[in-house]
CSV table of C-alpha atoms in Angstrom, one decimal:
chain,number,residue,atom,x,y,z
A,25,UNK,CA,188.0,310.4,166.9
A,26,UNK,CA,190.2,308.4,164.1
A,27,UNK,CA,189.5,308.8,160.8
A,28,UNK,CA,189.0,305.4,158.9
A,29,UNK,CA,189.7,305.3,155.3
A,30,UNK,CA,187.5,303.1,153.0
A,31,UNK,CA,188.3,302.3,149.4
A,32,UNK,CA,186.4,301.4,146.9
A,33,UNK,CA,185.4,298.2,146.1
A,34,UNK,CA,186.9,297.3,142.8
A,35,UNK,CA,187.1,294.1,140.9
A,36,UNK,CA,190.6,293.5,141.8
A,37,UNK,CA,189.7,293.8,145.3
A,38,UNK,CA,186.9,291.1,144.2
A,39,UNK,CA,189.2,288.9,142.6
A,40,UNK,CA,191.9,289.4,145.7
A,41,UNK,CA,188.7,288.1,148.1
A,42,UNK,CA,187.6,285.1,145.8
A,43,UNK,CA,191.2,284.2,145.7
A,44,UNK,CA,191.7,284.2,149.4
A,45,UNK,CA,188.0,282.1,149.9
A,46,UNK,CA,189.4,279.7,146.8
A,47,UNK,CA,192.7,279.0,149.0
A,48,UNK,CA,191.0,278.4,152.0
A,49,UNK,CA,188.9,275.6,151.1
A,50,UNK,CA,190.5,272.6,151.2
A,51,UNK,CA,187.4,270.9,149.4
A,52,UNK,CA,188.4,272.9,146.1
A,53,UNK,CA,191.6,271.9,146.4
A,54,UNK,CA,190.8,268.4,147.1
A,55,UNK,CA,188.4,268.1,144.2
A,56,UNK,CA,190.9,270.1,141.5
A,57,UNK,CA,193.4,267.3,142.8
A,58,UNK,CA,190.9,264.3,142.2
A,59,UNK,CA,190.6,265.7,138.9
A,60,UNK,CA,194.1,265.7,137.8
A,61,UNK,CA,194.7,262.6,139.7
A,62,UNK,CA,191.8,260.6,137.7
A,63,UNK,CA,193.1,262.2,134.2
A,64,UNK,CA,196.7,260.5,135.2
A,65,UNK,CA,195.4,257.1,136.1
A,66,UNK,CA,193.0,257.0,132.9
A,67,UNK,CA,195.9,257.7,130.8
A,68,UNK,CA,198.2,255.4,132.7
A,69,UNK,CA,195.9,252.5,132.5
A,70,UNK,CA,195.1,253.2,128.5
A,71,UNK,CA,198.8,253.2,128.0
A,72,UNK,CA,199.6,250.2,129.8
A,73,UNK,CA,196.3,248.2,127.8
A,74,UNK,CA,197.0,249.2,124.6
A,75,UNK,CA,200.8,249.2,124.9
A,76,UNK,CA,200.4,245.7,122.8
A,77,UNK,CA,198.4,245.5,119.5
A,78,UNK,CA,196.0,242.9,119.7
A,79,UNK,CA,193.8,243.5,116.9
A,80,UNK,CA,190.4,244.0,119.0
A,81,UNK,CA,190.6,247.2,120.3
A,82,UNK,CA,188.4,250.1,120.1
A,83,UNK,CA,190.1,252.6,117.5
A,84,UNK,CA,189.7,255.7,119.4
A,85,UNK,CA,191.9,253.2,122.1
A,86,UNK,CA,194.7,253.5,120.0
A,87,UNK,CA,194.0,256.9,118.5
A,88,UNK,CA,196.0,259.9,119.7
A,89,UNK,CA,193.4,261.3,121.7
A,90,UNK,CA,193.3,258.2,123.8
A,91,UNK,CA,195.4,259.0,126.8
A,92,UNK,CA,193.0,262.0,127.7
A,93,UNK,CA,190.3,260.0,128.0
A,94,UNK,CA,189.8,260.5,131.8
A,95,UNK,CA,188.0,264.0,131.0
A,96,UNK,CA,185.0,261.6,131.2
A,97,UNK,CA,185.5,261.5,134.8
A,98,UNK,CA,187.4,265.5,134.9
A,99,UNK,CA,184.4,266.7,133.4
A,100,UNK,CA,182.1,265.4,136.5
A,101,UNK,CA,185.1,266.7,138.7
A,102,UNK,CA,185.8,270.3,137.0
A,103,UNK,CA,181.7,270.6,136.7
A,104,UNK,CA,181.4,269.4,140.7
A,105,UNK,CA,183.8,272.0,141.6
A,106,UNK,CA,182.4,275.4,139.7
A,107,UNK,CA,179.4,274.2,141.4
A,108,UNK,CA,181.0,274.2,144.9
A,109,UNK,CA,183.0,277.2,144.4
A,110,UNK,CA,179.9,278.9,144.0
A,111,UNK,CA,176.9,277.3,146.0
A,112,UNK,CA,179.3,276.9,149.4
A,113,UNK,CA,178.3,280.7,150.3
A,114,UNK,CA,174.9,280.2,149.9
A,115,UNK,CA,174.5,277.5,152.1
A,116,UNK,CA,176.5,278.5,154.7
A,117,UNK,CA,175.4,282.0,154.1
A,118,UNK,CA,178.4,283.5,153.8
A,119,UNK,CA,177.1,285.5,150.6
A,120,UNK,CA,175.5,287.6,152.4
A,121,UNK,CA,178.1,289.2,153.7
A,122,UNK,CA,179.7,289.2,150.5
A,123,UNK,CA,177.1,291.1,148.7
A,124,UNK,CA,177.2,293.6,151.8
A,125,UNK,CA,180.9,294.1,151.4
A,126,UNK,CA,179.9,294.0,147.1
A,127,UNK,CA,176.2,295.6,146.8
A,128,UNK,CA,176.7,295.6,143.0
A,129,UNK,CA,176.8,292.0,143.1
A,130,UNK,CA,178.4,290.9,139.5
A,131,UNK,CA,182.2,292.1,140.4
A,132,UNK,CA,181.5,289.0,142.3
A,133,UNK,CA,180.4,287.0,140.1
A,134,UNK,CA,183.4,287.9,137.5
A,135,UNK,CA,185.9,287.6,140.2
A,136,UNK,CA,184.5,283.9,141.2
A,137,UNK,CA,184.6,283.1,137.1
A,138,UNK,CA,187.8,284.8,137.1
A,139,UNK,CA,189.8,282.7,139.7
A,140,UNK,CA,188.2,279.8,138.5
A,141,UNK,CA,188.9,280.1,135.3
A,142,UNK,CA,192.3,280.7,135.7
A,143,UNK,CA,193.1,278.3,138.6
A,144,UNK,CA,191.6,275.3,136.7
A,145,UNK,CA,192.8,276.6,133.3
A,146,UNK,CA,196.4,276.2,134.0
A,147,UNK,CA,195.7,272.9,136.4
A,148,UNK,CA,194.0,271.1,133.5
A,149,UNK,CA,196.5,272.3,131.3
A,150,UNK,CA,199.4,270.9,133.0
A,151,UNK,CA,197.6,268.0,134.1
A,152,UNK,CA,197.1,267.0,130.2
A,153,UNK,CA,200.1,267.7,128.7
A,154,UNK,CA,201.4,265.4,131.4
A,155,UNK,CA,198.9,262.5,131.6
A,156,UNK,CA,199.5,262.3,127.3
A,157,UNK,CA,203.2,262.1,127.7
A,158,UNK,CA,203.2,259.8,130.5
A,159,UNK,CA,200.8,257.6,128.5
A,160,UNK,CA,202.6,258.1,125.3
A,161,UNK,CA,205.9,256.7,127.2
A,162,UNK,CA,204.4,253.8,128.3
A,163,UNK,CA,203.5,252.8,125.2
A,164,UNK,CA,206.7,253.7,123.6
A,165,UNK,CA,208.0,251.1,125.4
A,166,UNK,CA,206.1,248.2,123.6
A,167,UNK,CA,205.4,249.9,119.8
A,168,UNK,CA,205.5,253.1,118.5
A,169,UNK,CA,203.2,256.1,120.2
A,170,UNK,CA,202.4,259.5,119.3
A,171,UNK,CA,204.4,262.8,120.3
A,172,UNK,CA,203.0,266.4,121.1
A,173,UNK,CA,204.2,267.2,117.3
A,174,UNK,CA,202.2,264.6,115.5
A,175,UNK,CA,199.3,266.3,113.6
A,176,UNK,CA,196.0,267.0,115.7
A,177,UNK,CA,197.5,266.3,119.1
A,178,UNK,CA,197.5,270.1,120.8
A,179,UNK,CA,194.1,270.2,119.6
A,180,UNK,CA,192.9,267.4,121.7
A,181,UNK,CA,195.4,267.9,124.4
A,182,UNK,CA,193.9,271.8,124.8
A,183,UNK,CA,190.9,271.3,124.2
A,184,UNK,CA,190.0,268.6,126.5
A,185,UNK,CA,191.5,271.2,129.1
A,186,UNK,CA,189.6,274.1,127.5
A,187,UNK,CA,186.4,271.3,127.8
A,188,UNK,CA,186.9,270.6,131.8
A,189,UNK,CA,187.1,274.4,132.1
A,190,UNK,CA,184.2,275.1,130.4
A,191,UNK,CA,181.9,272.4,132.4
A,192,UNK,CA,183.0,274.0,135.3
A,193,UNK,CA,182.0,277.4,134.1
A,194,UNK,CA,178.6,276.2,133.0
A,195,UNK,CA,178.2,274.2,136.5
A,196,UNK,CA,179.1,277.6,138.8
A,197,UNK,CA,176.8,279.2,136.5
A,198,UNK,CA,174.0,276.8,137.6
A,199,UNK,CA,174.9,276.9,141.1
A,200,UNK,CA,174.3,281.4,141.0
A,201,UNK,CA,170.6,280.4,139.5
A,202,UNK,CA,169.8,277.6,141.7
A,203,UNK,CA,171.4,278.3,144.7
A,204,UNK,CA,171.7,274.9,146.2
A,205,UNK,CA,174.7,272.4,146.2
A,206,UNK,CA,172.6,269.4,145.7
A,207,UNK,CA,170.2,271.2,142.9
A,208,UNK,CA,172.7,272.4,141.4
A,209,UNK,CA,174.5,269.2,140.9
A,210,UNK,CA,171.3,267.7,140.0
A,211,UNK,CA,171.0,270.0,137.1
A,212,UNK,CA,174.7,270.0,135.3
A,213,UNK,CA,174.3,266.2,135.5
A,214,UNK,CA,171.2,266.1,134.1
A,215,UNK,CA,172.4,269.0,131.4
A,216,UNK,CA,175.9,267.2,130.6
A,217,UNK,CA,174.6,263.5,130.8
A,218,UNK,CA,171.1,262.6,130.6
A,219,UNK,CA,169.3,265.1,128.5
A,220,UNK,CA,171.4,264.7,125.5
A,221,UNK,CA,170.7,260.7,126.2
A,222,UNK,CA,166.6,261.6,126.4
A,223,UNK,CA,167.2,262.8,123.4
A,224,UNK,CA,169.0,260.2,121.6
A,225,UNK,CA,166.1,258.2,122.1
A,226,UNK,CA,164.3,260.0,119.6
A,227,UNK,CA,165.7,258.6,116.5
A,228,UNK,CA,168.2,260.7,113.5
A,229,UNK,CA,166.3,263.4,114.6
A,230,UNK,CA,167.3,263.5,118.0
A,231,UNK,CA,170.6,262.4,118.1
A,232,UNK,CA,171.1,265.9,115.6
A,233,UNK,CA,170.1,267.9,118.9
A,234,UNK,CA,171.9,266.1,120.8
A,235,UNK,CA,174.8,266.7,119.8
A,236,UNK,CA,174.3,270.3,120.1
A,237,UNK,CA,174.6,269.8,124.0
A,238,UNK,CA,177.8,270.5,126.3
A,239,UNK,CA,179.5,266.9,126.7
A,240,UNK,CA,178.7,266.5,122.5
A,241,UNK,CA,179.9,269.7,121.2
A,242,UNK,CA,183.4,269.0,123.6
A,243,UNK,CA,183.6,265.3,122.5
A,244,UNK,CA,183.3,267.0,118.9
A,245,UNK,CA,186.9,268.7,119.2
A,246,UNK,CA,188.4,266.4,122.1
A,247,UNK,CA,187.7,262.6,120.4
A,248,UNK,CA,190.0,261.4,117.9
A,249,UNK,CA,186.8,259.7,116.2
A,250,UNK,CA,183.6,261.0,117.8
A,251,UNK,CA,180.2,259.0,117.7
A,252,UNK,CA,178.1,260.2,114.6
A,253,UNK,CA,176.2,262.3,114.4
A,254,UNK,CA,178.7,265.3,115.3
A,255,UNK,CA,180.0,268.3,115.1
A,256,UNK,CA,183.0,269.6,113.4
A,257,UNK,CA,185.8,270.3,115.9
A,258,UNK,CA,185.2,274.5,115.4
A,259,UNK,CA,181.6,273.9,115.6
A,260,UNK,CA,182.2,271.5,118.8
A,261,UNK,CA,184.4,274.8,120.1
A,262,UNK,CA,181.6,277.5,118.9
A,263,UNK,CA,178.7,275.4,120.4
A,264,UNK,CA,180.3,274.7,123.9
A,265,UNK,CA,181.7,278.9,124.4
A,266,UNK,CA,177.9,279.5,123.2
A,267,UNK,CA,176.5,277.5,125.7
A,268,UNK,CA,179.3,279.0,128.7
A,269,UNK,CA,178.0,282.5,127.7
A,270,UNK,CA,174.4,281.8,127.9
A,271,UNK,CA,175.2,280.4,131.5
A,272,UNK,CA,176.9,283.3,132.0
A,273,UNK,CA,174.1,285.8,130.9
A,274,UNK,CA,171.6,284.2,132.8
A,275,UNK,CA,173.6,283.8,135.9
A,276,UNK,CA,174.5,287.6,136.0
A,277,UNK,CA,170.6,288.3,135.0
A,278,UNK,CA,169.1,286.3,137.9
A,279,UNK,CA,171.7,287.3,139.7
A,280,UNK,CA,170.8,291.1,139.6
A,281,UNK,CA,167.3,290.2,139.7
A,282,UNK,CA,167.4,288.0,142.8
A,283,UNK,CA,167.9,288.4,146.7
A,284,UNK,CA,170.4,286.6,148.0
């Protein structure tokens, strides 16, 4: 009889697997796109608005930060597709044999939050460097714009990636608690959008907590002038990683805890 040689698995095999899966969705692909695609035409069409001074526009229109003002929409996107990366397996039920190939069960979890990270990382990256200097050249054209040297730009231009990243670490998160694409989606809207506008509501009082949600902290360190009450930018940075590790720590909790 042959002999068959198994290895062990090992996180790099893990990573290797959620790599292949990542490439051969066309859906992640097509939503990472969207993404980058909606942070372009934001910036274009803020460029091309304020490329004249008319004396009514908003200031954070003509602030430095302005260009990267599709996050709004990348945030949904990046969030949408952590989700998705995620929640697919379950409801096709793929991660079942997953977890057979992986019985530990968190090497997958850090692979998935791995490639994810890293893959959107760099995407988001790119894509904002480039959607501010397109912008910024468009506007150059009319009056005087900013430049990647002027004081506080690679703070918004990074962080709004690092913020997109982050949403869509806190939405695959959801998606190993709740399992299910629509839940799942349910709840990081709900957690970026309408909670902190429930609470907002409530008077000073409220809008204090709310800013200590995900979409407030980011706006914190990605908004040229934020809407008071907020954060500092470090606090905005501090509050948003805090909230990507609890996600994290409960994930790989009910994750352990859970059947698949």
């Amino acid at each position: 009889m042959a002999r068959v040689d198994s290895q062990p698995v090992s996180l790099g095999r893990a990573v290797k697997s959620e790599w292949i899966k990542w490439c051969s969705l066309r859906s992640t692909w097509a939503v990472l796109g969207a993404a980058v695609v909606g942070m372009l035409a934001v910036g274009l069409i803020i460029g091309f608005n304020t490329r004249h001074l008319t004396g009514n526009q908003d200031a954070n229109d003509l602030a430095s930060s302005a260009p990267l003002q599709g996050f709004f929409l990348g945030q949904l996107l990046i969030g949408a597709l952590g989700v998705l990366f995620v929640s697919s397996e379950f409801s096709t039920g793929m991660i079942r044999s997953t977890f057979a190939a992986v019985p530990r069960r968190q090497p997958v979890l850090w692979a998935k939050l791995a490639v994810f990270f890293v893959i959107t990382a760099v995407v988001m990256t790119i894509a904002t460097v480039v959607t501010f200097l397109v912008s910024q050249a468009v506007i150059s054209q009319s009056r005087p714009g900013f430049s990647l040297s002027d004081p506080g730009v690679w703070r918004y231009v990074l962080g709004t990636s690092l913020y997109m990243v982050l949403a869509g670490v806190i939405g695959g998160m959801i998606a190993w608690m709740v399992r299910s694409t629509p839940g799942s989606l349910v709840s990081f809207f709900a957690l970026i959008f309408v909670v902190p506008q429930l609470f907002s509501l409530f008077g000073s009082t409220g809008k204090h907590i709310a800013q200590l949600f995900p979409s407030q902290a980011g706006e914190a360190f990605t908004v040229a002038q934020p809407e008071a009450p907020h954060l500092s930018p470090g606090a905005g940075v501090l509050v948003l990683c805090a909230w990507a590790v609890a996600a994290i720590v409960a994930a790989s909790i009910t994750l352990r805890r859970r059947d698949a």
